[in-house]
């Protein structure tokens, strides 16, 4: 199923065809710059951005706008100089029309060719109308301010895009690969699976892989947002093929674009450049602009009806002279003023600019938000469902308690337990041994013999000539093992009530100890849940397959509002659906693999530790790239801020239109003031949106 989803993603994904990602060398990028400035680009699968190139490169539109302004100012100034013919000013205004209207006309024609009418068309009609009336000065002013507003708008939006595009520069263009015993520098696109690359100190890692030689720390902040470098060490079996391995320990795995510390690392490539985590991240972020938020879909619907309505109103106003006593020129001038006032430029850009800025800021913080819909929905949540294992807890059992009994010392008890568990294949054995060695690093362990697992019960072995049993209560309740004393049974029951998995240790006929393990809560879990509560999350439900007693014990430690235990994967789906009905909007936080069905049913699916996980990146609406629960409050806080700014922008843009239309119809405002206010509001909403790029998590629990 996973392979199928990978193959179908480009064609059958949520947003259709995925764009090709350029992972080129710096030289290639420079060459492309020479040929890429072809004006207004709307390739299939790309965003609806405007790349305006020309004789002045990427800044051509801005230069044209400034030339328009210079010609306008010169013509206006000369009109006050006696002895200079008014024709000179007129010629300058007409030339200003060309520079101010070039890109406006270009976009209007392209839009009309597709069967639509947009803001550029309205502005062009207004400017032509002013020229027909002989108001060349006001027409040139309109085109100057509109083209300047557009140019500055594109400049501001490009700033947000560059914050995302910077991801493409994370991975170095070349890698030092070992081929035929020699070190050769090759482009990262030429790396093959299984090849060994050498990463020098303080340099970027060029490919996803596993460490096979060398130890050191790696700064993973560019990918996962982790502020502290992560220690890396070699895998146990360097010859193994790890390209299809689903669970690689963090201390072995490295990602393209991360930064090596002070040691030389030899890394085995497990992902081609086009499939690396950074490449997949870039592809998905590029898809963001095509996924419209609910507010953006509303504004699109609004514009679809509003623009034709404006054209009808303007047409009617042109014939006002038939109803009221005024010349046609005055009616026509008023109509053109209304046309300018009613053009929803600010409305069109208000939501996309905020969404793009919010997503860019999230990406810098190690959070991938796949578009406007999840960005807005995240900020409206009142309930969050969490998977327990690996999300609210560490995901692996730890030795929590060692209780010696009947006169034996703790060190002796640990020696016996470790000697047996070292030879056991029980899933908990590794955790017991690791925990015991952490408690006592100098522990000398005797040799255990005749080790025998007892299915579902425990293990038995001979240690120093004595028979040892280690297991759960059921092991000792079997006939022939002897009954468990009441005080020991009560102690075990108390531990299990608190969520611990307990095991009894018996030597011959005497119980010599109790050990317990637990999948311990993440250190940050309690703090994170408090922050979420501060943000207004009313319900925080923990979903787990563990029994209800264990679930409630963990819930008590970390502070979730409810704990639902004994759940199969399909039960988690039902639980999310139940929450969705009562709370309207609910998020599901999990690992993106076994929690994928529940994520799909939630309003917003959030994957933990998505870096390197193909399934998590594909199934989740939001991916926390690092295995860091503390980035969740940051993402929700950013979403709340984004929604607030989107609402502000809507009020600004709609408010300006609502005020200007009556003023221009009544004749109080002419084209000049209407243009100034209109374009000022457009820049205001863009600048307001760009504030998201500087967002800082200020949640205090």
XYZ file of C-alpha atoms in Angstrom:
701
model
C 0.000 0.000 0.000
C 2.812 2.392 0.848
C 4.588 1.802 -2.451
C 1.333 2.321 -4.300
C 0.702 5.610 -2.555
C 4.188 6.804 -3.457
C 3.668 6.044 -7.130
C 0.248 7.609 -7.305
C 1.010 10.719 -5.289
C 2.130 12.898 -8.224
C -1.061 12.241 -10.196
C -3.667 11.496 -7.579
C -2.571 13.654 -4.652
C -4.770 16.272 -3.103
C -3.494 18.967 -5.392
C -2.764 17.072 -8.586
C 0.545 17.221 -10.370
C 3.469 17.996 -8.089
C 6.057 20.452 -9.360
C 9.542 19.284 -10.203
C 12.057 20.358 -7.616
C 15.299 21.951 -8.710
C 18.210 20.536 -6.735
C 20.880 22.009 -8.973
C 24.348 23.282 -8.436
C 24.949 26.979 -7.971
C 26.365 27.159 -11.487
C 23.208 25.612 -12.955
C 21.063 28.088 -11.068
C 23.084 31.013 -12.432
C 22.658 29.655 -15.960
C 18.915 29.336 -15.435
C 18.711 32.934 -14.277
C 19.974 34.056 -17.679
C 17.117 32.264 -19.448
C 14.366 32.261 -16.859
C 13.200 35.863 -16.990
C 10.425 35.338 -19.495
C 7.806 37.491 -17.929
C 4.562 36.320 -16.469
C 4.867 32.618 -15.662
C 1.848 30.387 -15.020
C 3.138 26.882 -15.653
C 0.898 23.922 -14.985
C 1.318 22.791 -11.444
C 2.984 25.975 -10.305
C 1.651 28.660 -8.038
C -0.238 31.664 -9.285
C 2.653 33.984 -8.521
C 3.834 36.679 -10.920
C 7.404 36.530 -12.102
C 7.860 39.816 -13.916
C 11.098 39.951 -15.863
C 12.343 42.095 -18.713
C 15.206 44.330 -19.731
C 15.889 45.228 -16.081
C 15.698 41.626 -14.855
C 13.455 40.694 -11.921
C 13.031 44.373 -10.986
C 11.690 45.435 -14.380
C 8.127 45.979 -13.102
C 9.377 48.177 -10.264
C 11.618 50.167 -12.645
C 8.694 50.644 -15.062
C 6.502 51.884 -12.184
C 9.174 54.369 -11.094
C 9.659 55.582 -14.689
C 5.904 56.096 -14.890
C 6.039 58.131 -11.677
C 9.008 60.175 -12.888
C 7.289 61.006 -16.197
C 4.057 61.831 -14.370
C 5.832 64.167 -11.927
C 7.818 65.829 -14.739
C 4.707 66.395 -16.850
C 2.795 67.759 -13.872
C 5.683 70.092 -12.933
C 6.067 71.399 -16.496
C 2.356 72.225 -16.617
C 3.075 75.082 -14.188
C 5.923 76.520 -16.296
C 4.811 79.331 -18.545
C 5.980 79.213 -22.116
C 5.957 75.419 -22.336
C 3.182 73.951 -24.451
C 0.645 71.721 -22.650
C 1.375 69.186 -25.388
C 4.735 68.412 -23.718
C 2.989 67.392 -20.509
C 0.431 65.378 -22.496
C 3.193 63.464 -24.303
C 4.892 62.711 -20.984
C 1.580 61.480 -19.528
C 1.020 59.202 -22.541
C 4.548 57.753 -22.198
C 3.817 57.307 -18.485
C 0.721 55.339 -19.532
C 2.978 52.904 -21.393
C 5.332 52.215 -18.476
C 2.558 52.164 -15.861
C 0.151 50.103 -17.935
C 2.506 47.596 -19.569
C 2.195 44.809 -16.986
C -1.375 45.743 -16.117
C -2.394 45.284 -19.766
C -0.337 42.123 -20.075
C -2.056 40.463 -17.130
C -5.490 41.704 -18.223
C -5.054 40.153 -21.683
C -3.850 36.860 -20.220
C -6.828 36.759 -17.853
C -9.356 37.581 -20.580
C -7.804 34.887 -22.798
C -8.682 32.395 -20.048
C -12.259 33.685 -19.952
C -12.059 35.706 -16.749
C -12.090 39.271 -15.503
C -9.785 40.329 -12.698
C -8.582 43.487 -11.005
C -6.000 44.316 -13.686
C -8.772 44.528 -16.276
C -10.795 46.916 -14.100
C -7.780 49.177 -13.575
C -6.994 49.196 -17.294
C -10.566 50.148 -18.200
C -10.508 52.971 -15.617
C -7.218 54.335 -17.011
C -8.494 54.174 -20.616
C -11.700 55.896 -19.518
C -9.732 58.717 -17.903
C -7.750 59.147 -21.128
C -10.954 59.304 -23.193
C -12.154 62.096 -20.915
C -8.869 63.928 -21.419
C -7.921 63.345 -17.765
C -4.479 62.011 -18.705
C -2.932 63.209 -15.452
C -5.342 61.241 -13.256
C -5.159 58.217 -15.567
C -1.356 58.228 -15.340
C -1.595 58.644 -11.558
C -3.883 55.609 -11.396
C -1.492 53.453 -13.427
C 1.531 54.711 -11.496
C 0.099 53.881 -8.079
C -1.420 50.598 -9.276
C 1.803 49.416 -10.923
C 3.890 50.589 -7.962
C 1.525 48.809 -5.585
C 1.754 45.631 -7.674
C 5.550 45.806 -7.837
C 5.905 46.340 -4.088
C 3.286 43.665 -3.439
C 5.265 41.153 -5.517
C 8.439 42.211 -3.740
C 6.830 41.660 -0.332
C 5.323 38.298 -1.350
C 8.669 37.205 -2.756
C 10.174 37.814 0.661
C 7.801 35.225 2.129
C 8.482 32.813 -0.726
C 12.235 33.160 -0.302
C 11.858 32.062 3.301
C 10.496 28.781 1.910
C 12.738 28.662 -1.157
C 15.766 28.846 1.145
C 15.074 25.173 1.845
C 16.420 24.338 -1.609
C 19.811 25.719 -0.622
C 20.100 23.537 2.475
C 21.506 20.514 0.674
C 24.998 21.017 -0.822
C 25.242 20.599 -4.610
C 28.008 17.974 -4.465
C 29.103 15.043 -2.319
C 32.409 13.292 -1.651
C 31.722 9.662 -2.538
C 33.991 6.605 -2.233
C 34.156 4.751 -5.567
C 36.679 2.053 -6.407
C 38.553 2.904 -3.240
C 38.969 6.549 -4.250
C 37.248 9.701 -3.025
C 35.404 11.410 -5.891
C 33.324 14.583 -5.852
C 30.014 14.125 -7.691
C 26.712 15.990 -7.994
C 24.198 14.804 -5.426
C 21.834 13.709 -8.240
C 24.470 11.143 -9.248
C 24.617 9.440 -5.843
C 23.404 5.841 -5.845
C 21.740 3.911 -3.058
C 24.218 2.056 -0.871
C 27.192 4.251 -1.771
C 29.423 5.621 0.975
C 29.919 9.371 1.255
C 32.401 11.200 3.458
C 31.202 14.276 5.312
C 33.927 16.556 6.632
C 33.637 18.513 9.911
C 31.329 21.552 9.935
C 29.950 20.842 6.465
C 26.439 20.103 5.226
C 25.337 16.507 4.817
C 24.433 15.944 1.140
C 22.104 12.910 1.365
C 19.808 10.953 3.657
C 21.682 8.004 5.104
C 22.977 6.056 8.087
C 26.316 6.535 9.815
C 28.637 3.583 9.232
C 31.857 5.074 10.589
C 32.706 7.898 12.958
C 30.897 9.476 15.878
C 29.827 13.059 16.469
C 26.966 15.502 16.767
C 24.823 16.804 13.902
C 22.816 20.025 13.860
C 19.383 18.935 12.606
C 17.671 22.299 13.146
C 17.252 23.045 9.395
C 15.056 19.937 9.008
C 13.567 19.105 12.403
C 13.790 22.416 14.257
C 15.763 20.793 17.093
C 17.832 23.437 18.865
C 20.331 20.971 20.366
C 22.684 18.942 18.092
C 21.942 15.204 18.025
C 24.698 12.684 18.750
C 25.310 10.145 15.997
C 27.080 6.783 16.025
C 27.574 3.931 13.510
C 24.965 1.251 12.888
C 25.749 -2.256 14.124
C 25.688 -3.774 10.620
C 27.189 -1.412 7.982
C 26.661 -3.967 5.204
C 22.892 -4.112 5.674
C 20.557 -2.432 3.159
C 18.795 0.293 5.136
C 16.996 1.899 2.185
C 13.800 -0.072 2.878
C 14.143 0.003 6.680
C 11.142 1.695 8.301
C 12.499 2.176 11.809
C 16.046 3.515 12.000
C 17.157 4.833 15.361
C 17.760 8.597 15.468
C 21.360 8.119 16.632
C 22.157 6.316 13.348
C 20.131 8.313 10.814
C 21.147 11.590 9.147
C 19.282 13.890 6.758
C 20.385 15.886 3.736
C 20.738 19.564 4.593
C 21.710 19.038 8.225
C 25.125 20.227 9.453
C 27.875 17.916 10.641
C 29.766 18.797 13.815
C 33.483 18.483 14.465
C 33.986 14.849 13.397
C 34.424 13.109 10.054
C 31.439 10.862 9.307
C 31.117 8.113 6.736
C 27.504 7.754 5.658
C 25.724 5.085 3.650
C 23.197 6.650 1.227
C 19.645 5.349 1.749
C 17.694 7.909 -0.325
C 18.336 9.367 -3.759
C 18.452 13.166 -3.963
C 14.944 13.393 -5.430
C 13.525 11.246 -2.606
C 15.410 12.754 0.327
C 13.503 14.234 3.248
C 14.500 17.767 2.263
C 13.318 17.242 -1.342
C 9.981 15.835 -0.207
C 9.625 18.738 2.211
C 10.276 21.264 -0.582
C 7.763 19.573 -2.883
C 5.055 19.701 -0.269
C 5.772 23.293 0.711
C 5.576 24.239 -2.965
C 2.100 22.703 -3.013
C 1.010 25.048 -0.229
C 0.088 27.957 -2.508
C -2.344 25.761 -4.446
C -4.220 24.594 -1.343
C -6.668 27.364 -0.589
C -7.890 28.140 2.890
C -11.616 28.460 3.735
C -11.245 32.251 3.861
C -9.477 32.309 0.521
C -12.227 30.212 -1.047
C -14.750 32.682 0.383
C -12.920 35.662 -1.121
C -12.661 33.837 -4.463
C -16.431 33.250 -4.474
C -17.005 36.850 -3.404
C -14.844 38.195 -6.238
C -16.526 35.890 -8.755
C -19.823 37.691 -8.189
C -18.497 41.064 -7.087
C -16.389 41.880 -10.172
C -19.256 41.376 -12.701
C -21.555 43.350 -10.359
C -19.066 46.232 -10.379
C -18.941 46.159 -14.193
C -22.755 46.307 -14.324
C -22.805 49.193 -11.803
C -20.130 51.104 -13.716
C -22.040 50.633 -16.986
C -25.204 51.985 -15.390
C -23.335 54.960 -13.919
C -22.024 55.814 -17.380
C -25.623 56.555 -18.378
C -26.472 58.563 -15.251
C -26.585 61.710 -17.427
C -29.849 60.384 -18.893
C -31.458 60.512 -15.445
C -29.794 63.497 -13.777
C -28.884 66.827 -15.274
C -25.161 66.518 -15.956
C -22.900 66.048 -19.000
C -21.854 62.589 -20.129
C -18.242 63.386 -19.261
C -19.137 63.835 -15.592
C -21.147 60.596 -15.478
C -18.327 58.732 -17.177
C -15.723 60.208 -14.812
C -17.808 59.186 -11.806
C -18.154 55.676 -13.227
C -14.381 55.389 -13.648
C -13.845 56.587 -10.062
C -16.252 53.907 -8.797
C -14.415 51.349 -10.911
C -11.162 52.182 -9.136
C -12.769 52.290 -5.701
C -14.556 48.963 -6.119
C -11.577 46.946 -7.382
C -10.869 44.394 -4.613
C -7.066 44.368 -4.902
C -6.505 44.251 -1.151
C -9.114 41.496 -0.770
C -7.453 39.356 -3.442
C -4.041 39.478 -1.788
C -5.054 39.599 1.895
C -5.444 35.854 2.551
C -2.741 34.362 0.268
C -0.115 36.706 1.712
C -1.014 35.725 5.281
C -1.129 31.995 4.478
C 2.211 32.061 2.685
C 3.857 34.020 5.501
C 2.410 31.693 8.146
C 3.540 28.550 6.345
C 7.010 30.030 5.772
C 7.363 30.862 9.480
C 6.190 27.370 10.456
C 8.751 25.754 8.144
C 11.533 27.720 9.862
C 10.321 26.313 13.176
C 10.417 22.688 12.024
C 6.675 22.423 11.283
C 5.329 21.578 7.818
C 1.807 22.939 7.296
C 0.320 21.738 4.023
C -1.646 24.775 2.945
C -4.182 27.316 4.061
C -6.910 24.912 5.166
C -4.940 23.177 7.926
C -3.321 26.497 8.877
C -6.736 28.031 9.562
C -8.349 24.873 10.998
C -5.520 24.398 13.490
C -6.303 27.753 15.040
C -9.985 26.851 15.541
C -9.424 23.602 17.428
C -10.934 23.048 20.835
C -10.079 19.336 21.132
C -6.989 17.260 20.413
C -6.717 13.473 20.486
C -3.236 12.077 21.199
C -1.866 8.640 20.574
C -0.127 7.558 23.786
C 2.870 5.482 22.777
C 5.620 7.564 21.218
C 3.556 10.754 21.283
C 2.817 11.534 24.926
C 5.259 8.884 26.127
C 8.812 7.986 25.124
C 7.563 4.998 23.144
C 9.853 2.501 24.828
C 9.704 0.932 28.301
C 12.196 1.950 30.974
C 13.190 0.288 34.199
C 11.407 2.353 36.837
C 11.629 0.452 40.144
C 13.850 -2.183 41.774
C 12.594 -3.541 45.121
C 14.851 -6.118 46.836
C 13.011 -8.551 49.151
C 13.899 -10.927 51.983
C 17.310 -9.502 52.869
C 18.907 -9.394 49.414
C 20.710 -6.186 48.330
C 19.787 -4.160 45.237
C 23.133 -4.814 43.519
C 22.849 -8.574 43.980
C 19.261 -8.510 42.704
C 20.316 -6.568 39.613
C 23.208 -8.969 38.965
C 20.816 -11.917 38.933
C 18.196 -10.169 36.818
C 20.696 -8.913 34.225
C 22.401 -12.285 33.913
C 19.065 -13.891 32.984
C 17.618 -11.092 30.837
C 20.832 -10.754 28.794
C 20.111 -14.218 27.442
C 16.364 -13.633 26.980
C 14.617 -12.626 23.756
C 11.630 -11.115 25.565
C 10.683 -7.625 24.285
C 11.215 -6.127 27.763
C 14.584 -7.810 28.349
C 16.635 -5.119 26.572
C 14.977 -2.368 28.622
C 15.660 -4.233 31.874
C 19.335 -4.753 31.055
C 19.825 -1.180 29.869
C 18.110 0.278 32.932
C 20.063 -1.922 35.342
C 23.400 -0.996 33.765
C 22.474 2.699 33.965
C 21.762 2.293 37.680
C 25.080 0.544 38.279
C 27.682 0.947 35.537
C 30.185 -1.354 37.288
C 27.755 -4.242 37.647
C 29.521 -7.617 37.382
C 27.166 -10.155 35.881
C 27.422 -13.928 36.458
C 26.763 -16.356 33.610
C 23.205 -17.689 33.279
C 22.633 -21.183 31.860
C 19.646 -23.237 30.758
C 17.714 -20.098 29.904
C 14.164 -20.961 28.922
C 11.337 -18.620 27.977
C 7.863 -19.346 29.329
C 5.409 -17.930 26.785
C 3.210 -15.195 28.150
C 4.625 -15.654 31.630
C 8.352 -14.919 31.864
C 11.703 -16.714 31.869
C 13.663 -19.216 33.953
C 17.397 -19.926 34.137
C 20.177 -21.257 36.357
C 22.467 -18.652 37.952
C 25.354 -19.823 40.130
C 23.706 -23.249 40.382
C 20.384 -21.861 41.611
C 17.058 -21.850 39.726
C 15.793 -18.326 38.988
C 12.308 -17.331 37.836
C 11.477 -13.869 36.490
C 7.930 -13.207 35.356
C 4.459 -11.834 35.900
C 1.951 -12.948 38.525
C 0.533 -15.585 36.200
C 3.888 -17.396 36.181
C 3.845 -17.930 39.933
C 0.162 -18.715 40.120
C 0.772 -21.771 37.941
C 0.762 -25.025 39.849
C 4.150 -25.958 41.230
C 5.542 -22.391 41.431
C 4.097 -21.559 44.844
C 1.628 -18.854 45.837
C 2.503 -15.156 46.088
C 2.485 -13.695 49.628
C -0.248 -11.095 50.191
C 2.125 -8.213 50.935
C 4.036 -8.822 47.682
C 0.802 -9.224 45.715
C -0.486 -5.932 47.129
C 2.764 -4.164 46.201
C 2.548 -5.494 42.631
C -1.113 -4.453 42.372
C -0.216 -0.952 43.551
C 2.515 -0.652 40.895
C 0.214 -1.874 38.145
C -2.471 0.561 39.248
C 0.074 3.336 38.644
C 0.707 2.077 35.115
C 3.828 -0.022 35.695
C 4.485 -3.458 34.214
C 5.724 -5.515 37.163
C 7.788 -8.701 37.330
C 8.601 -10.852 40.300
C 12.028 -12.438 40.827
C 12.190 -15.772 42.660
C 15.276 -17.807 43.660
C 14.409 -21.406 44.422
C 11.470 -21.053 46.819
C 12.042 -17.435 47.899
C 10.865 -14.201 46.290
C 13.919 -11.946 46.214
C 12.640 -8.902 44.385
C 10.174 -6.930 42.278
C 11.159 -4.959 39.210
C 8.860 -2.702 37.235
C 8.953 -1.034 33.836
C 6.904 1.691 32.273
C 6.602 3.567 29.019
C 7.405 6.839 30.747
C 5.791 10.146 29.747
C 7.891 12.575 27.756
C 9.592 15.115 29.985
C 7.962 17.954 28.089
C 4.461 16.395 27.904
C 2.996 18.017 31.016
C 4.317 21.480 30.114
C 3.041 21.158 26.539
C -0.448 20.173 27.689
C -0.537 23.148 30.056
C 0.423 25.444 27.178
C -2.310 23.935 25.011
C -4.835 24.553 27.762
C -3.657 28.169 27.914
C -4.267 28.396 24.168
C -7.900 27.368 24.684
C -7.823 23.632 23.969
C -10.661 22.389 26.188
C -10.377 18.655 25.595
C -7.149 16.677 25.396
C -7.918 12.972 24.995
C -5.315 10.213 25.139
C -6.079 7.174 22.964
C -4.234 3.927 23.647
C -4.396 0.183 23.223
C -3.184 -0.244 26.821
C -5.667 -1.202 29.472
C -7.744 1.554 31.059
C -5.826 1.371 34.345
C -2.496 2.084 32.662
C -4.077 4.796 30.514
C -5.482 6.592 33.556
C -2.161 6.335 35.406
C -0.296 8.016 32.540
C -3.065 10.591 32.134
C -2.781 11.503 35.804
C 0.966 12.145 35.453
C 0.784 14.412 32.407
C -2.587 16.129 32.789
C -4.742 15.054 29.836
C -8.440 15.662 30.449
C -9.504 12.115 29.518
C -7.896 8.759 28.798
C -9.541 6.133 26.585
C -7.902 2.707 26.831
C -8.297 -0.777 25.325
C -8.580 0.686 21.809
C -7.806 -1.134 18.576
C -6.783 1.003 15.556
C -10.369 0.978 14.264
C -11.568 2.065 17.721
C -9.300 5.118 17.500
C -11.058 6.088 14.264
C -14.448 5.799 15.983
C -13.151 7.838 18.918
C -12.002 10.649 16.614
C -15.356 10.609 14.824
C -17.147 10.808 18.184
C -15.006 13.797 19.200
C -15.576 15.425 15.827
C -19.341 15.273 16.307
C -19.220 16.824 19.775
C -16.444 19.378 19.225
C -16.913 20.101 15.479
C -13.157 20.360 14.933
C -10.597 17.942 16.358
C -6.932 17.160 15.665
C -5.323 13.741 15.891
C -1.657 13.643 16.897
C 0.228 10.419 16.213
C 3.211 8.896 14.460
C 1.658 8.963 11.002
C 1.829 5.196 10.465
C -0.546 3.134 12.610
C -2.499 6.291 13.432
C -3.022 7.218 9.772
C -6.720 6.131 9.632
C -7.566 8.219 12.715
C -5.611 11.170 11.288
C -7.589 10.942 8.054
C -10.887 11.187 9.965
C -9.805 14.192 12.031
C -10.119 17.831 10.996
C -6.343 18.167 11.172
C -3.953 15.200 11.186
C -0.658 15.959 12.930
C 2.337 13.624 12.596
C 5.093 13.504 15.193
C 8.715 12.987 14.176
C 7.892 13.093 10.470
C 11.486 13.651 9.301
C 12.448 10.571 7.338
C 8.955 9.056 7.470
C 7.361 8.899 4.028
C 3.994 7.798 5.392
C 3.883 10.572 7.997
C 4.712 13.235 5.421
C 2.030 11.967 3.046
C -0.828 11.292 5.472
C -0.608 14.268 7.810
C -1.984 17.748 7.224
C 0.698 19.054 9.574
C 4.034 17.378 10.212
C 6.208 18.107 13.236
C 9.520 17.330 11.549
C 11.414 16.628 14.760
C 10.261 14.220 17.433
C 9.435 17.277 19.543
C 6.012 17.612 21.109
C 6.826 21.179 22.202
C 6.485 22.436 18.612
C 2.729 21.753 18.768
C 1.846 24.831 20.888
C 4.062 26.912 18.568
C 2.110 25.650 15.530
C -1.273 26.305 17.156
C -0.194 29.744 18.394
C 1.060 30.625 14.901
C -2.232 29.446 13.414
C -4.206 31.600 15.857
C -2.050 34.592 14.938
C -2.506 33.825 11.222
C -6.289 33.644 11.566
C -6.273 36.946 13.433
C -4.258 38.647 10.699
C -6.465 37.151 7.974
C -9.538 38.589 9.711
C -7.841 41.977 10.077
C -6.963 41.958 6.383
C -10.530 41.096 5.425
C -11.916 43.963 7.514
C -9.359 46.379 6.036
C -9.963 45.354 2.414
C -13.758 45.083 2.572
C -14.015 48.182 4.766
C -12.070 50.337 2.321
C -14.248 49.169 -0.583
C -17.432 49.757 1.453
C -16.365 53.332 2.261
C -14.921 54.295 -1.128
C -17.852 53.160 -3.289
C -20.434 55.534 -1.710
C -17.890 58.385 -1.658
C -17.103 58.032 -5.358
C -20.757 57.544 -6.380
C -21.681 60.742 -4.540
C -18.772 62.567 -6.151
C -17.052 63.357 -2.838
C -13.953 61.359 -3.871
C -12.415 61.461 -7.355
C -10.052 59.016 -9.072
C -6.922 60.486 -7.451
C -7.893 60.020 -3.776
C -9.589 56.711 -4.590
C -6.361 55.397 -6.112
C -4.235 56.537 -3.173
C -6.535 54.935 -0.576
C -7.106 51.830 -2.701
C -3.428 51.058 -3.286
C -2.532 52.059 0.266
C -4.915 49.414 1.612
C -3.321 46.773 -0.638
C 0.146 47.477 0.729
C -1.231 47.633 4.265
C -2.664 44.091 4.153
C 0.579 42.701 2.689
C 2.734 44.396 5.350
C 0.295 43.164 8.010
C 0.625 39.597 6.693
C 4.417 39.753 6.641
C 4.382 40.287 10.423
C 3.867 36.511 10.666
C 7.440 35.952 9.486
C 8.622 37.444 12.788
C 6.197 35.424 14.962
C 7.628 34.109 18.225
C 6.020 31.541 20.473
C 4.869 33.516 23.505
C 2.733 30.852 25.202
C 3.221 30.831 28.937
C 1.538 28.099 30.925
